[in-house]
XYZ file of C-alpha atoms in Angstrom:
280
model
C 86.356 9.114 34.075
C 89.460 6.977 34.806
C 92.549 9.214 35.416
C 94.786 6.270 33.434
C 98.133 8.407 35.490
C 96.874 7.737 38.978
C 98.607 4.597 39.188
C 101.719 5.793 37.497
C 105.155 6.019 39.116
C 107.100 8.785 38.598
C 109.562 8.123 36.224
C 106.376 6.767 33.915
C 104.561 10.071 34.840
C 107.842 12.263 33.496
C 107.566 9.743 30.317
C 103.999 10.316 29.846
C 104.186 13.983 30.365
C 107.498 14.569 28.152
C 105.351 12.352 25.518
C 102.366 13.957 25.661
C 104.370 17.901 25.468
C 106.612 16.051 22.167
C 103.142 15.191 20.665
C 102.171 18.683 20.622
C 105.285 20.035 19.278
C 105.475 17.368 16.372
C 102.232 18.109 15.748
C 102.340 22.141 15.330
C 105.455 21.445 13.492
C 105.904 24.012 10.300
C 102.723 25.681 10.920
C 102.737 30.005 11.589
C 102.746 30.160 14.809
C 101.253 33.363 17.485
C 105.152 34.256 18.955
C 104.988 35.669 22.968
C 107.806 38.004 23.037
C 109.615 37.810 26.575
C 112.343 40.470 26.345
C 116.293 40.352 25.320
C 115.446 38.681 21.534
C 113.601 35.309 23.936
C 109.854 34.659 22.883
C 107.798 31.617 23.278
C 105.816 30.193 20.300
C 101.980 29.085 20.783
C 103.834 25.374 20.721
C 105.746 26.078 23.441
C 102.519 27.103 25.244
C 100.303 24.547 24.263
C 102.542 21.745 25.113
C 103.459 23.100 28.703
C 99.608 23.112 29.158
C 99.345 19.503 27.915
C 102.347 18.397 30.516
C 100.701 20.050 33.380
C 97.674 18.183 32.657
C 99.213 14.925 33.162
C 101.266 15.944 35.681
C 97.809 17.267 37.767
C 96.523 14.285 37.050
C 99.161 12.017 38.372
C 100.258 13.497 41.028
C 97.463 16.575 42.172
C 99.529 17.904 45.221
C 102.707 18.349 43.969
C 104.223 22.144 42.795
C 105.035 22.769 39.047
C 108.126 25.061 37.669
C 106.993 26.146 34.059
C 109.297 28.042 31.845
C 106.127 29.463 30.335
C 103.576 29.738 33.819
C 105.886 30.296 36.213
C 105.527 28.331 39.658
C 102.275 26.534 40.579
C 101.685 25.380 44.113
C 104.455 26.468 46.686
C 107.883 26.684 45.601
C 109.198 25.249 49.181
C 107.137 22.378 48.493
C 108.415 18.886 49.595
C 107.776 17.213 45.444
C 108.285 19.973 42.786
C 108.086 19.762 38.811
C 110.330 20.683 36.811
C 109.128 21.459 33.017
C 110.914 23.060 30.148
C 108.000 22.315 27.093
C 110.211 22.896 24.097
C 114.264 23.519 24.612
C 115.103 25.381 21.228
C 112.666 27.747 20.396
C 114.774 29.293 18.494
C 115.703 26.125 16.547
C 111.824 25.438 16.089
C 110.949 28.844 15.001
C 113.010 28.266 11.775
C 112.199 24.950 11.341
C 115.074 23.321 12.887
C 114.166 19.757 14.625
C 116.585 20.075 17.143
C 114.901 20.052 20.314
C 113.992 18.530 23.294
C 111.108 18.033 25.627
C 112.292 18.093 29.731
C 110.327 17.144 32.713
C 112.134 16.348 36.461
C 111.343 15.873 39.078
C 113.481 17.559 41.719
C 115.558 15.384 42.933
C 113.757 12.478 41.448
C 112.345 11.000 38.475
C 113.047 12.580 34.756
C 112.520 12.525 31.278
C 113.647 14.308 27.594
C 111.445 13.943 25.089
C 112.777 14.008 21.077
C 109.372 15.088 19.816
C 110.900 14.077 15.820
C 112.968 10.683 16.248
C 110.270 9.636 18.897
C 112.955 9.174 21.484
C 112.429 9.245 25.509
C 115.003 9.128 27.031
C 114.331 8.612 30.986
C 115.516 8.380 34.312
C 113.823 6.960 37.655
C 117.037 8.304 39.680
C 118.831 5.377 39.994
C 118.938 4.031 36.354
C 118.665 5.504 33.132
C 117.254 4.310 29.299
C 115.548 5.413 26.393
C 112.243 4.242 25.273
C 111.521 3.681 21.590
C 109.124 1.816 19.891
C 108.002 0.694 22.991
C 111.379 -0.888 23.629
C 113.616 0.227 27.011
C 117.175 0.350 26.375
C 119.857 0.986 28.979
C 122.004 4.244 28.141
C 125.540 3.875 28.033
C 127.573 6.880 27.978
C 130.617 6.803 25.874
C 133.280 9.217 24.461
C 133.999 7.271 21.248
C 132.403 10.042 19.269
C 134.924 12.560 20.162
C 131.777 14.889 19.771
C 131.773 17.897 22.261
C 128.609 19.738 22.508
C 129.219 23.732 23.195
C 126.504 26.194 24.348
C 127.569 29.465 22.959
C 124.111 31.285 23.874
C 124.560 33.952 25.597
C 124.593 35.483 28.623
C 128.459 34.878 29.212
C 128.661 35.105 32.826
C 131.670 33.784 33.632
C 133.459 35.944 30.851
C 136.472 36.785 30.554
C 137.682 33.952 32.543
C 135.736 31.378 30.986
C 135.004 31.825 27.550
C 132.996 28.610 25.599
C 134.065 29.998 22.282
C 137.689 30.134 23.897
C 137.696 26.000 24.482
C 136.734 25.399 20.913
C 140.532 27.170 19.987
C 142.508 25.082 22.267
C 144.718 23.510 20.413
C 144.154 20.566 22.765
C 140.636 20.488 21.954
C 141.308 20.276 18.043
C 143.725 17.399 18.583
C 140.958 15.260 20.716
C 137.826 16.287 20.382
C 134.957 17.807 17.402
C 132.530 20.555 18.178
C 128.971 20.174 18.172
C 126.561 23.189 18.735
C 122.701 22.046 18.762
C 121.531 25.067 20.853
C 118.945 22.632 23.108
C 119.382 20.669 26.522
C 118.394 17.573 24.215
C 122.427 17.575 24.043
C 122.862 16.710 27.302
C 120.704 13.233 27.129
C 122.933 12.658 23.931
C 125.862 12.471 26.603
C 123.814 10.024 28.366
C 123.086 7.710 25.481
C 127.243 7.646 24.173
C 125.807 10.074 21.246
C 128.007 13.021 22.346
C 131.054 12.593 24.488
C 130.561 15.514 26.629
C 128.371 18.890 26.811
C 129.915 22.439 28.400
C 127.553 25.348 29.067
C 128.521 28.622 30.980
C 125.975 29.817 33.790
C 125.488 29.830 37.362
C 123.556 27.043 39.952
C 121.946 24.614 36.821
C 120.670 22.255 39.282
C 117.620 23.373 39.557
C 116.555 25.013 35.879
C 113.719 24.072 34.005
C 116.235 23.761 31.139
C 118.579 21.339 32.382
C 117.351 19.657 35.489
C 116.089 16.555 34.023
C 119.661 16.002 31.307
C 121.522 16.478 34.472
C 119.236 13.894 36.108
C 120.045 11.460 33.176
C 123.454 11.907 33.006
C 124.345 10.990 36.591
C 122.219 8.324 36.652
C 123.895 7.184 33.449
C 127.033 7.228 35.335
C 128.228 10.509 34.071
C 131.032 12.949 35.278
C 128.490 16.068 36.125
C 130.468 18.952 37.840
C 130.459 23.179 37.311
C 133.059 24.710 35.043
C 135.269 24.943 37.742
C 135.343 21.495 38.852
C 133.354 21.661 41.805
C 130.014 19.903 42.243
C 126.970 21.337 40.639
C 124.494 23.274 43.469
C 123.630 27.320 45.197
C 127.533 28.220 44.174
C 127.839 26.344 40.858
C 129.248 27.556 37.624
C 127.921 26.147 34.475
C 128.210 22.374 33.734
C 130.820 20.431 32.347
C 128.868 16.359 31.615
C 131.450 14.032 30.196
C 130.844 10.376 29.452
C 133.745 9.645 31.613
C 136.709 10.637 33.669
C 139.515 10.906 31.027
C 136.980 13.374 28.768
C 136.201 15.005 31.694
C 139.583 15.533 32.819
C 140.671 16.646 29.570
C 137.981 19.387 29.152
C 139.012 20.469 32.956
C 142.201 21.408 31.989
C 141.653 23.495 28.764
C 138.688 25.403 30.683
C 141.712 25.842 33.357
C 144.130 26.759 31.141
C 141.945 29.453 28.977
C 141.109 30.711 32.194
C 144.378 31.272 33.159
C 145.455 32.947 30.293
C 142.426 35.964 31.083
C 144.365 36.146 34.228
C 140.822 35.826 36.658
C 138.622 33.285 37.367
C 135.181 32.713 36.679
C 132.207 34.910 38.167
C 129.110 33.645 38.459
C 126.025 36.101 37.087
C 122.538 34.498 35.844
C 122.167 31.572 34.414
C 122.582 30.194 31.128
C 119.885 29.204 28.598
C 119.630 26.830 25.786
Protein backbone atom coordinates (compact mmCIF):
# COMPACT_ATOMS: atom_id res chain seq x y z
CA UNK A 1 0.00 0.00 0.00
CA UNK A 2 1.05 3.63 -0.68
CA UNK A 3 1.51 5.56 2.63
CA UNK A 4 -0.07 8.90 0.64
CA UNK A 5 1.85 11.01 4.08
CA UNK A 6 5.34 9.86 3.28
CA UNK A 7 5.94 12.65 1.10
CA UNK A 8 4.23 15.17 3.27
CA UNK A 9 5.92 18.13 4.96
CA UNK A 10 5.17 18.89 8.21
CA UNK A 11 2.96 21.58 8.36
CA UNK A 12 0.71 19.33 5.67
CA UNK A 13 1.22 16.32 8.07
CA UNK A 14 -0.25 18.58 11.24
CA UNK A 15 -3.15 19.53 8.55
CA UNK A 16 -3.79 16.06 7.64
CA UNK A 17 -3.66 14.78 11.12
CA UNK A 18 -5.82 17.75 12.76
CA UNK A 19 -8.26 16.82 9.66
CA UNK A 20 -8.38 13.44 9.98
CA UNK A 21 -8.94 13.78 14.36
CA UNK A 22 -11.95 16.78 13.26
CA UNK A 23 -13.46 14.03 10.98
CA UNK A 24 -13.90 11.79 13.80
CA UNK A 25 -15.29 14.23 16.14
CA UNK A 26 -17.88 15.63 13.52
CA UNK A 27 -18.68 12.41 12.87
CA UNK A 28 -19.53 10.98 16.57
CA UNK A 29 -21.18 14.24 17.00
CA UNK A 30 -24.61 13.89 19.25
CA UNK A 31 -24.27 10.27 19.59
CA UNK A 32 -24.07 8.57 23.61
CA UNK A 33 -20.89 8.29 24.04
CA UNK A 34 -18.61 5.49 26.62
CA UNK A 35 -17.13 8.63 29.09
CA UNK A 36 -13.30 7.66 30.66
CA UNK A 37 -13.39 9.34 33.91
CA UNK A 38 -9.80 10.83 34.75
CA UNK A 39 -10.23 12.33 38.23
CA UNK A 40 -11.11 16.08 39.58
CA UNK A 41 -14.72 16.21 37.39
CA UNK A 42 -12.03 15.65 33.79
CA UNK A 43 -13.12 12.53 31.64
CA UNK A 44 -12.47 11.78 28.08
CA UNK A 45 -15.34 10.72 25.74
CA UNK A 46 -14.86 7.59 23.27
CA UNK A 47 -14.47 10.73 20.59
CA UNK A 48 -11.78 12.02 22.21
CA UNK A 49 -10.20 8.53 22.05
CA UNK A 50 -10.97 7.55 18.75
CA UNK A 51 -9.75 10.63 17.13
CA UNK A 52 -6.30 10.70 19.04
CA UNK A 53 -5.97 7.12 17.59
CA UNK A 54 -6.83 8.36 14.07
CA UNK A 55 -4.03 11.37 14.46
CA UNK A 56 -1.41 9.02 15.57
CA UNK A 57 -2.03 7.01 12.62
CA UNK A 58 -1.13 9.64 10.28
CA UNK A 59 1.33 10.96 12.23
CA UNK A 60 3.15 7.13 12.27
CA UNK A 61 2.72 7.14 8.97
CA UNK A 62 4.36 10.36 8.04
CA UNK A 63 6.87 10.61 10.06
CA UNK A 64 7.59 6.77 11.88
CA UNK A 65 10.55 7.94 14.17
CA UNK A 66 9.35 10.78 15.71
CA UNK A 67 7.83 10.79 19.68
CA UNK A 68 4.06 11.56 20.25
CA UNK A 69 2.54 13.61 23.44
CA UNK A 70 -1.20 12.40 23.68
CA UNK A 71 -3.53 13.94 26.13
CA UNK A 72 -5.28 10.58 26.06
CA UNK A 73 -1.92 7.89 25.61
CA UNK A 74 0.47 9.63 27.23
CA UNK A 75 4.09 9.82 25.59
CA UNK A 76 5.10 7.46 22.75
CA UNK A 77 8.71 7.11 21.77
CA UNK A 78 11.24 9.06 24.07
CA UNK A 79 10.24 12.21 25.52
CA UNK A 80 14.00 13.72 25.02
CA UNK A 81 13.55 12.98 21.53
CA UNK A 82 15.06 15.43 18.92
CA UNK A 83 11.09 15.78 16.78
CA UNK A 84 8.17 15.36 19.28
CA UNK A 85 4.24 15.54 18.67
CA UNK A 86 2.22 17.39 20.22
CA UNK A 87 -1.67 16.25 20.13
CA UNK A 88 -4.63 17.47 22.05
CA UNK A 89 -7.68 15.30 19.96
CA UNK A 90 -10.65 17.31 21.10
CA UNK A 91 -10.08 20.76 23.30
CA UNK A 92 -13.62 21.05 25.05
CA UNK A 93 -14.77 17.96 26.19
CA UNK A 94 -16.76 19.43 28.27
CA UNK A 95 -18.33 21.65 25.56
CA UNK A 96 -18.83 18.38 23.37
CA UNK A 97 -20.30 16.33 26.06
CA UNK A 98 -23.38 18.68 26.06
CA UNK A 99 -23.49 19.24 22.66
CA UNK A 100 -21.69 22.41 22.43
CA UNK A 101 -19.61 22.83 18.96
CA UNK A 102 -17.06 24.75 20.41
CA UNK A 103 -13.96 22.99 20.01
CA UNK A 104 -10.87 22.53 18.51
CA UNK A 105 -8.58 19.91 17.13
CA UNK A 106 -4.48 20.69 18.00
CA UNK A 107 -1.47 19.04 16.62
CA UNK A 108 2.39 20.75 16.92
CA UNK A 109 5.02 20.02 16.40
CA UNK A 110 7.53 21.15 19.01
CA UNK A 111 9.03 23.82 17.94
CA UNK A 112 7.81 23.39 14.44
CA UNK A 113 4.97 22.87 12.28
CA UNK A 114 1.13 23.16 13.68
CA UNK A 115 -2.34 22.94 13.12
CA UNK A 116 -6.15 23.55 14.88
CA UNK A 117 -8.67 21.84 13.47
CA UNK A 118 -12.62 23.32 13.70
CA UNK A 119 -14.10 19.86 13.25
CA UNK A 120 -17.91 21.93 12.58
CA UNK A 121 -17.06 25.12 10.32
CA UNK A 122 -14.40 22.85 8.53
CA UNK A 123 -11.70 25.32 9.38
CA UNK A 124 -7.72 24.53 9.59
CA UNK A 125 -6.12 26.83 10.62
CA UNK A 126 -2.15 26.14 10.22
CA UNK A 127 1.21 27.09 10.76
CA UNK A 128 4.63 25.84 9.08
CA UNK A 129 6.60 28.14 11.75
CA UNK A 130 7.28 30.90 9.80
CA UNK A 131 3.81 31.77 8.29
CA UNK A 132 0.44 31.18 9.26
CA UNK A 133 -3.28 30.61 7.28
CA UNK A 134 -6.34 28.82 7.37
CA UNK A 135 -7.43 26.31 4.91
CA UNK A 136 -11.05 26.12 3.79
CA UNK A 137 -12.62 24.75 1.00
CA UNK A 138 -9.45 23.94 -0.20
CA UNK A 139 -8.54 27.61 -0.27
CA UNK A 140 -5.23 29.00 1.92
CA UNK A 141 -5.77 32.27 3.37
CA UNK A 142 -3.16 34.31 5.22
CA UNK A 143 -4.28 35.08 8.98
CA UNK A 144 -4.24 38.48 10.01
CA UNK A 145 -4.55 39.20 13.56
CA UNK A 146 -6.54 42.17 14.50
CA UNK A 147 -8.12 43.79 17.63
CA UNK A 148 -11.08 45.43 15.85
CA UNK A 149 -13.39 43.03 17.60
CA UNK A 150 -12.70 44.31 20.97
CA UNK A 151 -13.43 40.54 21.83
CA UNK A 152 -11.28 39.20 24.80
CA UNK A 153 -11.33 35.57 25.27
CA UNK A 154 -11.05 34.54 29.23
CA UNK A 155 -10.25 31.01 30.52
CA UNK A 156 -11.95 30.82 33.82
CA UNK A 157 -11.34 26.87 34.21
CA UNK A 158 -9.90 26.14 36.98
CA UNK A 159 -7.05 25.36 38.65
CA UNK A 160 -6.28 29.11 39.66
CA UNK A 161 -2.71 28.96 40.26
CA UNK A 162 -1.68 32.18 40.30
CA UNK A 163 -4.61 33.18 42.74
CA UNK A 164 -4.91 35.65 44.66
CA UNK A 165 -2.59 37.72 42.71
CA UNK A 166 -3.92 37.03 39.46
CA UNK A 167 -7.41 36.43 39.28
CA UNK A 168 -9.07 35.96 35.38
CA UNK A 169 -12.48 36.64 36.79
CA UNK A 170 -10.78 39.80 38.47
CA UNK A 171 -9.75 41.37 34.74
CA UNK A 172 -13.27 40.96 33.50
CA UNK A 173 -14.26 43.84 36.53
CA UNK A 174 -11.71 46.30 35.59
CA UNK A 175 -13.32 49.07 34.85
CA UNK A 176 -10.68 49.53 32.14
CA UNK A 177 -11.59 46.38 30.62
CA UNK A 178 -15.43 47.35 30.35
CA UNK A 179 -14.51 50.65 28.71
CA UNK A 180 -12.25 48.78 25.85
CA UNK A 181 -12.79 45.52 25.54
CA UNK A 182 -16.00 42.51 25.55
CA UNK A 183 -15.60 39.16 27.18
CA UNK A 184 -15.67 36.03 25.44
CA UNK A 185 -15.51 32.61 27.31
CA UNK A 186 -15.48 29.50 24.75
CA UNK A 187 -13.76 27.11 27.24
CA UNK A 188 -11.34 25.52 24.19
CA UNK A 189 -7.72 26.44 22.86
CA UNK A 190 -9.71 26.89 19.44
CA UNK A 191 -9.76 30.61 21.00
CA UNK A 192 -6.42 31.12 20.66
CA UNK A 193 -6.28 30.49 16.62
CA UNK A 194 -9.33 32.98 16.69
CA UNK A 195 -6.57 35.56 17.89
CA UNK A 196 -4.62 34.50 15.00
CA UNK A 197 -7.26 34.92 12.35
CA UNK A 198 -8.42 38.86 13.80
CA UNK A 199 -11.64 36.81 15.21
CA UNK A 200 -10.79 37.62 18.87
CA UNK A 201 -8.52 40.44 19.85
CA UNK A 202 -6.72 38.70 22.52
CA UNK A 203 -6.97 35.37 24.77
CA UNK A 204 -5.72 35.31 28.77
CA UNK A 205 -5.44 31.97 30.56
CA UNK A 206 -3.86 31.46 34.11
CA UNK A 207 -1.27 28.46 34.45
CA UNK A 208 2.26 27.76 34.58
CA UNK A 209 5.07 26.88 31.49
CA UNK A 210 2.17 26.55 28.37
CA UNK A 211 4.83 26.12 25.92
CA UNK A 212 4.89 22.86 25.77
CA UNK A 213 1.03 21.51 26.54
CA UNK A 214 -0.82 19.39 24.41
CA UNK A 215 -3.56 22.03 24.86
CA UNK A 216 -1.99 25.03 23.67
CA UNK A 217 1.24 24.33 21.91
CA UNK A 218 0.07 24.48 18.45
CA UNK A 219 -2.46 28.16 19.11
CA UNK A 220 0.69 29.47 20.54
CA UNK A 221 2.52 28.25 17.42
CA UNK A 222 -0.11 30.14 15.26
CA UNK A 223 -0.22 33.12 16.99
CA UNK A 224 3.47 34.04 16.80
CA UNK A 225 3.75 33.11 13.53
CA UNK A 226 0.74 35.31 12.87
CA UNK A 227 2.71 38.05 14.30
CA UNK A 228 1.14 37.97 17.66
CA UNK A 229 2.16 39.52 21.10
CA UNK A 230 2.59 35.92 23.04
CA UNK A 231 4.05 36.51 26.60
CA UNK A 232 3.07 34.90 30.43
CA UNK A 233 0.74 36.86 32.65
CA UNK A 234 3.46 38.61 33.96
CA UNK A 235 4.94 39.94 30.93
CA UNK A 236 7.79 37.84 30.55
CA UNK A 237 8.31 35.41 27.68
CA UNK A 238 6.47 32.17 27.66
CA UNK A 239 9.00 28.95 28.71
CA UNK A 240 10.26 26.47 32.23
CA UNK A 241 9.27 29.78 34.49
CA UNK A 242 6.18 31.02 32.61
CA UNK A 243 2.88 32.08 33.99
CA UNK A 244 -0.14 31.62 31.91
CA UNK A 245 -0.46 33.39 28.50
CA UNK A 246 -1.55 36.64 27.62
CA UNK A 247 -1.91 36.47 23.06
CA UNK A 248 -2.99 39.85 21.82
CA UNK A 249 -3.36 40.75 18.17
CA UNK A 250 -1.04 43.55 18.82
CA UNK A 251 0.99 45.75 21.07
CA UNK A 252 -1.58 48.41 22.18
CA UNK A 253 -4.17 45.29 23.26
CA UNK A 254 -1.46 43.73 24.70
CA UNK A 255 -0.29 46.56 26.60
CA UNK A 256 -3.61 47.36 27.77
CA UNK A 257 -4.40 43.86 29.19
CA UNK A 258 -0.70 44.12 30.91
CA UNK A 259 -1.66 46.76 32.94
CA UNK A 260 -5.11 45.67 34.36
CA UNK A 261 -3.50 42.08 35.11
CA UNK A 262 -0.79 44.50 36.93
CA UNK A 263 -3.02 46.52 38.52
CA UNK A 264 -5.52 43.63 39.95
CA UNK A 265 -2.49 42.15 41.05
CA UNK A 266 -1.49 44.87 42.93
CA UNK A 267 -4.48 45.41 44.64
CA UNK A 268 -4.11 41.41 46.29
CA UNK A 269 -0.94 42.90 47.48
CA UNK A 270 1.40 39.59 46.01
CA UNK A 271 2.30 38.50 42.88
CA UNK A 272 1.57 35.61 40.95
CA UNK A 273 2.73 31.92 41.93
CA UNK A 274 3.06 29.54 39.59
CA UNK A 275 1.34 25.85 40.51
CA UNK A 276 0.17 23.35 37.57
CA UNK A 277 -0.96 24.24 34.62
CA UNK A 278 -4.06 25.38 33.24
CA UNK A 279 -6.55 23.46 31.06
CA UNK A 280 -9.10 24.34 28.54
Amino acid sequence: MINSYAGLDDAEVAIAAARAGADVVRDLYGQRLARVDKGAGDFATAADLEAERTILGVIRSARPDDAVLGEEGGQQGAAEAARQWLVDPLCGTLNYAVGNMLVAVNVALRDGAAAVADPFSGEVFFTDGATAGVRHDGADVRLTPTSATQLVDVNLDPPFPSAPGFRAVDLLAHTGFVERFRPRVVSTTLALAWVAAGKRAAYVTDGGDLSGSVHFAAGIALCRAAGCVVTGIDGAPIGQAGRGLVVAADAETHGLLMSMIRSRAGDAGQPPAVRPEARS
